[in-house]
mmCIF file of C-alpha atoms in Angstrom:
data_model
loop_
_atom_site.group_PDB
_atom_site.id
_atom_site.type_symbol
_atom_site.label_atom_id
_atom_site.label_comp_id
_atom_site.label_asym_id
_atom_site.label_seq_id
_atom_site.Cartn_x
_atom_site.Cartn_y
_atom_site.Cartn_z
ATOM 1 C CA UNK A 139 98.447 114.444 -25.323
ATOM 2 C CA UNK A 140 99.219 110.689 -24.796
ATOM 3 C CA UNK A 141 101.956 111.397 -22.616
ATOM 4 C CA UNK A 142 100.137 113.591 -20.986
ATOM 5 C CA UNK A 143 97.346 111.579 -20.236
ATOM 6 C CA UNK A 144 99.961 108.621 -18.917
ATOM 7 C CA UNK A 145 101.442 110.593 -17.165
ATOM 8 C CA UNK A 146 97.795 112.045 -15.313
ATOM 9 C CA UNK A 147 97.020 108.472 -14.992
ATOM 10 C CA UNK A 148 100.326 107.361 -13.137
ATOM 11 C CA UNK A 149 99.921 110.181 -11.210
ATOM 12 C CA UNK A 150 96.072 109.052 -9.824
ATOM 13 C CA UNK A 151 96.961 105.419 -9.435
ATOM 14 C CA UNK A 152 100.199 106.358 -7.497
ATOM 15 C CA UNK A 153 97.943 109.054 -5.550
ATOM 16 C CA UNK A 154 94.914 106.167 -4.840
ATOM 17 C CA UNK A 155 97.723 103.780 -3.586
ATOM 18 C CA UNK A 156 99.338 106.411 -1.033
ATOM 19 C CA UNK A 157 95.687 107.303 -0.025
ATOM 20 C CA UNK A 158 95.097 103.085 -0.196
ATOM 21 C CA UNK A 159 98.019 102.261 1.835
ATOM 22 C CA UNK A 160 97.046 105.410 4.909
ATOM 23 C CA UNK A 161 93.955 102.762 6.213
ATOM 24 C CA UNK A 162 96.233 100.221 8.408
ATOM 25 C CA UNK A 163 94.657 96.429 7.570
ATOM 26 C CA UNK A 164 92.646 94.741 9.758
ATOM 27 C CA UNK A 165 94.291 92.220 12.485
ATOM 28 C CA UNK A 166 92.424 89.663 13.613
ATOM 29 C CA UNK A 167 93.118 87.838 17.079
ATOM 30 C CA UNK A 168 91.183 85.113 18.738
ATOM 31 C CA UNK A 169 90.809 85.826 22.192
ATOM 32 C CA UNK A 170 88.309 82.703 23.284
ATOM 33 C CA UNK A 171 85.449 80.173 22.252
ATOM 34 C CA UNK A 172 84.797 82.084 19.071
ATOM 35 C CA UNK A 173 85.256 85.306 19.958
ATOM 36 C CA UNK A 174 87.585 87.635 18.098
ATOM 37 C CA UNK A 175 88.996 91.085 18.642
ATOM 38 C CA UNK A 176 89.663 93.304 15.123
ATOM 39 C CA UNK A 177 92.152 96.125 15.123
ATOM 40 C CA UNK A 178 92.955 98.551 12.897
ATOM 41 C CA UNK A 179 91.966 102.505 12.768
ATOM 42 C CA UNK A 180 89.344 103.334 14.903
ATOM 43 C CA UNK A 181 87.882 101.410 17.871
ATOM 44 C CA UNK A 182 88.517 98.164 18.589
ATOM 45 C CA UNK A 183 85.730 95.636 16.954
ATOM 46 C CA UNK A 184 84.673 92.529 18.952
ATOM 47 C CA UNK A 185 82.771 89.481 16.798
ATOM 48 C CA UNK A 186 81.193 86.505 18.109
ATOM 49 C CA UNK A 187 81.015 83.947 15.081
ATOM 50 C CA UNK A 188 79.016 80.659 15.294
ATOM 51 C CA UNK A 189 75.774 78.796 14.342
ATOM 52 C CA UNK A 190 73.934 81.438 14.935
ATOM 53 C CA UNK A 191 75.487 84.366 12.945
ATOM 54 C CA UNK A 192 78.195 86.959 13.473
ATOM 55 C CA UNK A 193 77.351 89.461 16.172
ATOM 56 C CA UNK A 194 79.662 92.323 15.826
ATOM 57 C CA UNK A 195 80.864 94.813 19.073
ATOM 58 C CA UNK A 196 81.450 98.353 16.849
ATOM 59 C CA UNK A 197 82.525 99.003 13.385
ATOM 60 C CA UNK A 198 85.120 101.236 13.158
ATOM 61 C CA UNK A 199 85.348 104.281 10.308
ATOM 62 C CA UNK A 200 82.873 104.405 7.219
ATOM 63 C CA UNK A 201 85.867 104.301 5.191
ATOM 64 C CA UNK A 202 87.097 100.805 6.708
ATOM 65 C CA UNK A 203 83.954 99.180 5.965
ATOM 66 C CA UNK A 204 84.937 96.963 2.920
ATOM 67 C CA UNK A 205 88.307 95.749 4.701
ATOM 68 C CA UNK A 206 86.312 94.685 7.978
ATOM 69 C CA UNK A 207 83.756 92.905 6.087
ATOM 70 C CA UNK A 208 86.720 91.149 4.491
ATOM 71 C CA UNK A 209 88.368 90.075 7.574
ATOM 72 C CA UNK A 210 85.403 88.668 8.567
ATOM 73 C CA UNK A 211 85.020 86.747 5.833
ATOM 74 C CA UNK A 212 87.770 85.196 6.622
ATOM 75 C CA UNK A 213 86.340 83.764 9.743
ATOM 76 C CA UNK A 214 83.366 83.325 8.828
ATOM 77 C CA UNK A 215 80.722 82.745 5.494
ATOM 78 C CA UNK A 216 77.952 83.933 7.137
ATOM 79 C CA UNK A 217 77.094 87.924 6.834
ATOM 80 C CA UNK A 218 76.974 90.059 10.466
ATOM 81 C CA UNK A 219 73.206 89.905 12.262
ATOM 82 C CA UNK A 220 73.432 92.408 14.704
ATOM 83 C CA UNK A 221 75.908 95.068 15.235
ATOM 84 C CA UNK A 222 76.203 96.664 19.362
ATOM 85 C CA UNK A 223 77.798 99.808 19.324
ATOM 86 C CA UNK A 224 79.261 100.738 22.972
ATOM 87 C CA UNK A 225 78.398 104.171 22.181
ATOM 88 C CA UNK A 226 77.772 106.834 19.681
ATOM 89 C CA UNK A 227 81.439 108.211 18.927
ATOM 90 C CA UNK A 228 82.300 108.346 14.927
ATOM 91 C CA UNK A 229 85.477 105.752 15.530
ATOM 92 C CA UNK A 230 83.208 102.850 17.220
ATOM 93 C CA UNK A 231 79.706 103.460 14.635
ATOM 94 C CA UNK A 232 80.774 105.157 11.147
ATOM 95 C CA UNK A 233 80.518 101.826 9.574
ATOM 96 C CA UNK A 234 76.895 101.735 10.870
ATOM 97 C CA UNK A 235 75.458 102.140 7.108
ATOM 98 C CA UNK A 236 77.578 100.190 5.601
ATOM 99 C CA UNK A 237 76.608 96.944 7.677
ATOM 100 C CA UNK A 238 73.003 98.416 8.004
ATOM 101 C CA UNK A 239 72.769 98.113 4.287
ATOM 102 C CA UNK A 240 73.637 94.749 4.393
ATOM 103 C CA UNK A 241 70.754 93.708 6.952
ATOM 104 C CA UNK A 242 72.622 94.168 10.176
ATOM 105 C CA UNK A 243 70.140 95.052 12.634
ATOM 106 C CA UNK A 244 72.416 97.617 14.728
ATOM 107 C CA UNK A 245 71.824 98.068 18.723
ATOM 108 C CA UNK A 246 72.800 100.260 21.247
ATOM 109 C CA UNK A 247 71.556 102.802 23.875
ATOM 110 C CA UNK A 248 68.536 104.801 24.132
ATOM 111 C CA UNK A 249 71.056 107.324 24.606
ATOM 112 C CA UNK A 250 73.488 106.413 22.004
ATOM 113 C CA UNK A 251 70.613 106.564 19.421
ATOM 114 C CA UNK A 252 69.458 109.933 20.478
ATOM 115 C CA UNK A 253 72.805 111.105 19.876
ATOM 116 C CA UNK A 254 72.952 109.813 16.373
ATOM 117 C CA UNK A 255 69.928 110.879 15.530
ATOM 118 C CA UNK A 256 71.863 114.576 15.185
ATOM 119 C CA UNK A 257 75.017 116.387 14.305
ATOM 120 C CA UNK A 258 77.645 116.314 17.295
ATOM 121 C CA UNK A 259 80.577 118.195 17.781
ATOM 122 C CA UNK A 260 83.621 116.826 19.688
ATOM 123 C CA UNK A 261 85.343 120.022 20.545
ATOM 124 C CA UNK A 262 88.692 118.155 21.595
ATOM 125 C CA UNK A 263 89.347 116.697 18.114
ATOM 126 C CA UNK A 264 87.785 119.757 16.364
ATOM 127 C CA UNK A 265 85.620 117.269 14.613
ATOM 128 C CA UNK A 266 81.580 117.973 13.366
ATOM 129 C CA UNK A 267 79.840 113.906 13.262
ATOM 130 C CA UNK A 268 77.431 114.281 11.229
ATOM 131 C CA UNK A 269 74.019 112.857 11.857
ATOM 132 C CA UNK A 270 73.463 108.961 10.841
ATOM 133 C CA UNK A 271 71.625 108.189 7.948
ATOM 134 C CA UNK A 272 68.309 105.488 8.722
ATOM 135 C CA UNK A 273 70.289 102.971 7.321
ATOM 136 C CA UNK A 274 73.387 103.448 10.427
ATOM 137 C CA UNK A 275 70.595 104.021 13.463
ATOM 138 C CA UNK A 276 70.264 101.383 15.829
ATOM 139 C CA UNK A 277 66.462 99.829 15.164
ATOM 140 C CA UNK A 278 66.571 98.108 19.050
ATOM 141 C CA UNK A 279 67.739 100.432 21.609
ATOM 142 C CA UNK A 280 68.046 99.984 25.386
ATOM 143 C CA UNK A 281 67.932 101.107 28.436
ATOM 144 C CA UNK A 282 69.694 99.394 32.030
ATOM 145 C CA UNK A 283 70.156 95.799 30.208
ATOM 146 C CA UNK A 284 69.345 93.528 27.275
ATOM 147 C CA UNK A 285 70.791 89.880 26.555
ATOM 148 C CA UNK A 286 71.101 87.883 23.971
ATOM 149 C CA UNK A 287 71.586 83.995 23.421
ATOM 150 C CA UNK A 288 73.196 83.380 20.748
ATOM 151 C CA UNK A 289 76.160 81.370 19.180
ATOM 152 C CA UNK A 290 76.084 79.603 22.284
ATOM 153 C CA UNK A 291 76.883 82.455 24.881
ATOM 154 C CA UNK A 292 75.029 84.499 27.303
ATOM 155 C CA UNK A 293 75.757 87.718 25.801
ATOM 156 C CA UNK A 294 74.736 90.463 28.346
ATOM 157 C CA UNK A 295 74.620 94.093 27.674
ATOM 158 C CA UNK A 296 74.886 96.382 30.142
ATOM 159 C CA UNK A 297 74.753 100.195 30.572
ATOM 160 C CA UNK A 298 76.864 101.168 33.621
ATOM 161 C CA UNK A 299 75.912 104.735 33.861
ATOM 162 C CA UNK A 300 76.900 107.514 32.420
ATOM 163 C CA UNK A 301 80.764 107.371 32.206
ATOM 164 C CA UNK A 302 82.566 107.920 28.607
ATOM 165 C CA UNK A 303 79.366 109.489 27.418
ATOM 166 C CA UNK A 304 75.439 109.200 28.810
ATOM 167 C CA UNK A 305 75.781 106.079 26.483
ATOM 168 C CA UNK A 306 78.350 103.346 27.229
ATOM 169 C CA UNK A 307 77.524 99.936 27.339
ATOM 170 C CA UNK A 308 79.869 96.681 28.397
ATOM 171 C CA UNK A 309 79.518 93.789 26.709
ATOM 172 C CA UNK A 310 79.686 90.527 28.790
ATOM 173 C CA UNK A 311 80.031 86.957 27.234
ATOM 174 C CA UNK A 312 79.199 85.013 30.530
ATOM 175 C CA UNK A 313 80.780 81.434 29.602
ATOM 176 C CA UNK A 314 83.707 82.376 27.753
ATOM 177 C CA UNK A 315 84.624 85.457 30.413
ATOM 178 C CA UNK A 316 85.103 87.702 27.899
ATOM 179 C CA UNK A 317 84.292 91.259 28.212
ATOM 180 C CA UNK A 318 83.941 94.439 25.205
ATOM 181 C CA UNK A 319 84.430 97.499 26.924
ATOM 182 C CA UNK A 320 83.901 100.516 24.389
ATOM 183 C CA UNK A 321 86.054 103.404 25.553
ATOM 184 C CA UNK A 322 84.999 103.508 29.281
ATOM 185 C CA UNK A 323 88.466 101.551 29.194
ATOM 186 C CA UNK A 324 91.113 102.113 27.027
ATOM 187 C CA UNK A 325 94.463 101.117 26.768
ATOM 188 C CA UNK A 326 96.229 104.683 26.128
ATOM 189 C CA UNK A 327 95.674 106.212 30.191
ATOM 190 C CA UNK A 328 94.668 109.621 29.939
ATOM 191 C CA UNK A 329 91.456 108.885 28.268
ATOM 192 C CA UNK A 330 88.827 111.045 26.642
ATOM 193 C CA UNK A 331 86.146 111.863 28.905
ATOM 194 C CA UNK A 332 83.176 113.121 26.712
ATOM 195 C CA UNK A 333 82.108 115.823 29.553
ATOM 196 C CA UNK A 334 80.198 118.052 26.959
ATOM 197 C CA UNK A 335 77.959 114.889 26.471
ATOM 198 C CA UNK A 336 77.260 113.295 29.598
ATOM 199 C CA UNK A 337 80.917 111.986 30.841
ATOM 200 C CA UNK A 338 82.515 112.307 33.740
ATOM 201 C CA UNK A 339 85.797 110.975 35.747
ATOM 202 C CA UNK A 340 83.220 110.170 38.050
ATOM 203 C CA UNK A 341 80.968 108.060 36.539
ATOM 204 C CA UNK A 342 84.203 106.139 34.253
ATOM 205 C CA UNK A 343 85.579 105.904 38.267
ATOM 206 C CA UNK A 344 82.053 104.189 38.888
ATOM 207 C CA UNK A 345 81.989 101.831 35.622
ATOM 208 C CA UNK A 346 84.952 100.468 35.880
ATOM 209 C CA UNK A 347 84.706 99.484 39.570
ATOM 210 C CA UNK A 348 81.469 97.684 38.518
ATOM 211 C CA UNK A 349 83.709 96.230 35.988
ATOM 212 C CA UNK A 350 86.104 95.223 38.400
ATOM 213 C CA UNK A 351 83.226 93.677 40.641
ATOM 214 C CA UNK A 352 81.821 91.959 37.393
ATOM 215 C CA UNK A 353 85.124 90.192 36.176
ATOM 216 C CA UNK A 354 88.059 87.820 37.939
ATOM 217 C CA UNK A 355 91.596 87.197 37.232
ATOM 218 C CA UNK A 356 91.321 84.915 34.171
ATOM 219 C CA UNK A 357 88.862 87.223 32.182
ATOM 220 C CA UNK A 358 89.749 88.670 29.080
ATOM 221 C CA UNK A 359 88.848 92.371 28.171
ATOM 222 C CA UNK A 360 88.843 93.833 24.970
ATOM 223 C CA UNK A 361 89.142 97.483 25.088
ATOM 224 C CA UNK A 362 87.649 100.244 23.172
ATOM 225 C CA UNK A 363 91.418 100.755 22.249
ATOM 226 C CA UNK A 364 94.715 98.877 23.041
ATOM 227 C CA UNK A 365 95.704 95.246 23.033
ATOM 228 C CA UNK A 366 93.599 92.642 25.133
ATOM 229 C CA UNK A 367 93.532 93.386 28.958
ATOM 230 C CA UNK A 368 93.839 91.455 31.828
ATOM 231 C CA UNK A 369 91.892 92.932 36.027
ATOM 232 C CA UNK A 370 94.880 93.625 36.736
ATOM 233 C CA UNK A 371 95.230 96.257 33.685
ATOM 234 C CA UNK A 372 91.879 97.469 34.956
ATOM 235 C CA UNK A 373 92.933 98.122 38.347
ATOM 236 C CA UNK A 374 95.636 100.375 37.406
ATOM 237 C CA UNK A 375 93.040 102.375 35.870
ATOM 238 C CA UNK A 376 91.301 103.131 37.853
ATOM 239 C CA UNK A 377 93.970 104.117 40.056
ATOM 240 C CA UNK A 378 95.165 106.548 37.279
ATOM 241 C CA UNK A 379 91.755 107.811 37.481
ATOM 242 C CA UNK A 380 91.269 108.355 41.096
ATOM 243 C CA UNK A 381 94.915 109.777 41.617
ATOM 244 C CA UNK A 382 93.934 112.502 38.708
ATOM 245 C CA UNK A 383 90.470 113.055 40.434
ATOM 246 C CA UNK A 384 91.906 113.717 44.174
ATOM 247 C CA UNK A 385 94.541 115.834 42.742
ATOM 248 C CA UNK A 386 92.393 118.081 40.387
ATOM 249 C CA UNK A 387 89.335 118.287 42.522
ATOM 250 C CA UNK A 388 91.586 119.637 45.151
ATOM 251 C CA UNK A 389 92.399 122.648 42.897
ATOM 252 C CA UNK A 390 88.959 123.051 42.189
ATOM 253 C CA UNK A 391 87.679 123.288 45.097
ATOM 254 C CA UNK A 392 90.166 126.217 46.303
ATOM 255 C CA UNK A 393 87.806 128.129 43.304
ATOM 256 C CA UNK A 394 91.073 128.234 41.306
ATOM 257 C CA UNK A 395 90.882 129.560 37.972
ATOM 258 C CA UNK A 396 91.944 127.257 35.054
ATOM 259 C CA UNK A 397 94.760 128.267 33.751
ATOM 260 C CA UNK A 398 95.740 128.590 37.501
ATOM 261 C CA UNK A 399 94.820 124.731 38.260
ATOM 262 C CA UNK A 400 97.052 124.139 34.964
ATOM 263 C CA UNK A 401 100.438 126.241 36.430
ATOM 264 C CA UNK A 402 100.186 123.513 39.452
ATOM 265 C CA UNK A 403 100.620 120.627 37.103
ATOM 266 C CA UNK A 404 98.418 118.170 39.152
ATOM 267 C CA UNK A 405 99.267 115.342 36.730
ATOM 268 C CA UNK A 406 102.711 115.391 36.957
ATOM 269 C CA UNK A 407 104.765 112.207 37.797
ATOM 270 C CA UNK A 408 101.643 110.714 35.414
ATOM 271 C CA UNK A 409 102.931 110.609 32.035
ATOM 272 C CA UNK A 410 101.340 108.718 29.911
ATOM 273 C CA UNK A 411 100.133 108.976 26.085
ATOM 274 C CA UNK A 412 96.631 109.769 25.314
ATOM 275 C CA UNK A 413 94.811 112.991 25.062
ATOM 276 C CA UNK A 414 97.048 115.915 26.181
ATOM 277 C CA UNK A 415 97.016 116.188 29.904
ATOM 278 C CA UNK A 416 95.638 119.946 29.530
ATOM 279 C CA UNK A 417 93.078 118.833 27.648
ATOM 280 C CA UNK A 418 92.223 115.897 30.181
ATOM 281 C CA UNK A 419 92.189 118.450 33.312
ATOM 282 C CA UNK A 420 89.899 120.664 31.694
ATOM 283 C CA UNK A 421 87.417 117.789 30.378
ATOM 284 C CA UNK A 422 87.616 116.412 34.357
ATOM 285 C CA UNK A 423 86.897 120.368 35.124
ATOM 286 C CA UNK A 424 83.751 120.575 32.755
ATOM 287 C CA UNK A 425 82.297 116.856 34.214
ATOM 288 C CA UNK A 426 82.645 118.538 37.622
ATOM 289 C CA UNK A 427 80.463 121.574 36.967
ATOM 290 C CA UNK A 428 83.605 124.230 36.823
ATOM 291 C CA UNK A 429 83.735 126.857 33.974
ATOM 292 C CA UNK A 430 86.564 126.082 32.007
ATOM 293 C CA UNK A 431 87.225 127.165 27.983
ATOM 294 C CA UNK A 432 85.054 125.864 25.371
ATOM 295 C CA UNK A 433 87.911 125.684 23.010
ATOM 296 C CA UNK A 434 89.275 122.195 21.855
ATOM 297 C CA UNK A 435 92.795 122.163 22.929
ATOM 298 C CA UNK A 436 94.531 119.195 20.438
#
């Protein structure tokens, strides 16, 4: 029985540190006057630290909680006062509770909130987000644009229309020329375009030329995934964007079926990583009012 419960407890403690070592740690990276970008699973995490109190840009998974609260520990003493979420998705505001608990006061979008408020399913990753408990909602919600002073920066908040989702909000730190993003631009190209709840190629077309019109050559930009980004990075983009537009509204608009805009392999020549490029036409498809499959297609 003795060996036998050894060898049960080997077993769990050799199980817990697989399961320990799957969450990636958390790297930290100045990127100016105070501000920080976090990466590890999930969205990327902005944090302003200073006199006035950690504001924190998303929060990553649930499960990631304890080592982000670490990492910023290492920065700074002082516990987080406000968390922004860029939007609602369960990689950029499952820590919500978790720094809720602790007295962050969490903000985002009217929209965003509404969204948290209930269940959600993302039908590309097959995956049911379950509604936010009070302790994850965002108590201050807005609607065009907020700002906040604090730690020394202008930190403006805008929402640049519907574009990732009916959500999305940049996040502007006017003297330091920093910019948080959230996933209306990533660093992986074919990006997820939320179509089933509000997101178009359109309107991520439209946001990022306002971010273009908002930013210059020395800015920094922290994506909602991917390492820091220069305009330039931005640019391309948007190209991506519009070449993928032109080439599968075209099909649309001869009233071609799906699977019949898919045998023309409109994004071909663009191969990039991200979400799978059938997957990517048919989300553009759904944002421009065309009946395509409900199905996820991972």
């Amino acid at each position: 029985m003795t060996v036998r419960f050894f060898g049960c407890l080997i077993f769990i403690v050799s199980f817990g540190l697989a399961w320990a070592r799957e969450e990636p740690p958390v790297r930290i990276v100045e990127v100016r006057d105070g501000i920080y970008a976090l990466y590890g699973r999930g969205g990327n995490i902005g944090l302003s630290v200073g006199e006035d109190g950690p504001i924190m840009i998303d929060d990553q998974f649930a499960a990631r909680a304890d080592l982000v609260k670490a990492a910023i520990a290492e920065i700074t003493p002082k516990p987080v006062v406000f968390v922004v979420n860029t939007h609602w998705h369960f990689d950029h505001s499952d820590g919500n509770p978790a720094f809720g608990r602790d007295g962050a006061i969490i903000v985002a979008h009217d929209n965003s909130r509404a969204r948290m408020l209930e269940t959600q399913y993302l039908a590309t990753f097959d995956i049911t987000q379950e509604a936010h408990p009070p302790q994850g909602l965002p108590k201050i919600t807005m609607g065009e644009a907020m700002t906040f002073h604090w730690n020394g920066h202008t930190i403006e908040v805008v929402h640049p229309g519907p574009s990732h989702t009916d959500g999305d909000v940049f996040v502007f730190f006017r003297e330091a020329n920093v910019v948080h993003t959230g996933d209306v631009f990533v660093r992986y190209d074919f990006p997820f375009i939320d179509s089933p709840h509000g997101g178009s190629i359109d309107g991520m077309i439209a946001a990022n030329e306002y971010l273009l019109d908002r930013i210059d050559e020395d800015t920094k930009i922290i994506p909602g995934h991917g390492e820091i980004a220069t305009r330039t990075d931005v640019e391309e983009f948007v190209q991506l964007l519009k070449t993928a537009r032109e080439r599968i509204g075209a099909l649309a608009k001869a009233e071609l079926s799906y699977e019949e805009i898919l045998s023309f392999a409109p994004l071909a020549g663009l191969d990039h990583p991200g979400i799978k490029k059938d997957e990517f036409i048919r989300l553009v498809l759904l944002g421009m009012g065309k009946d395509v499959p409900a199905e996820a297609r991972r």
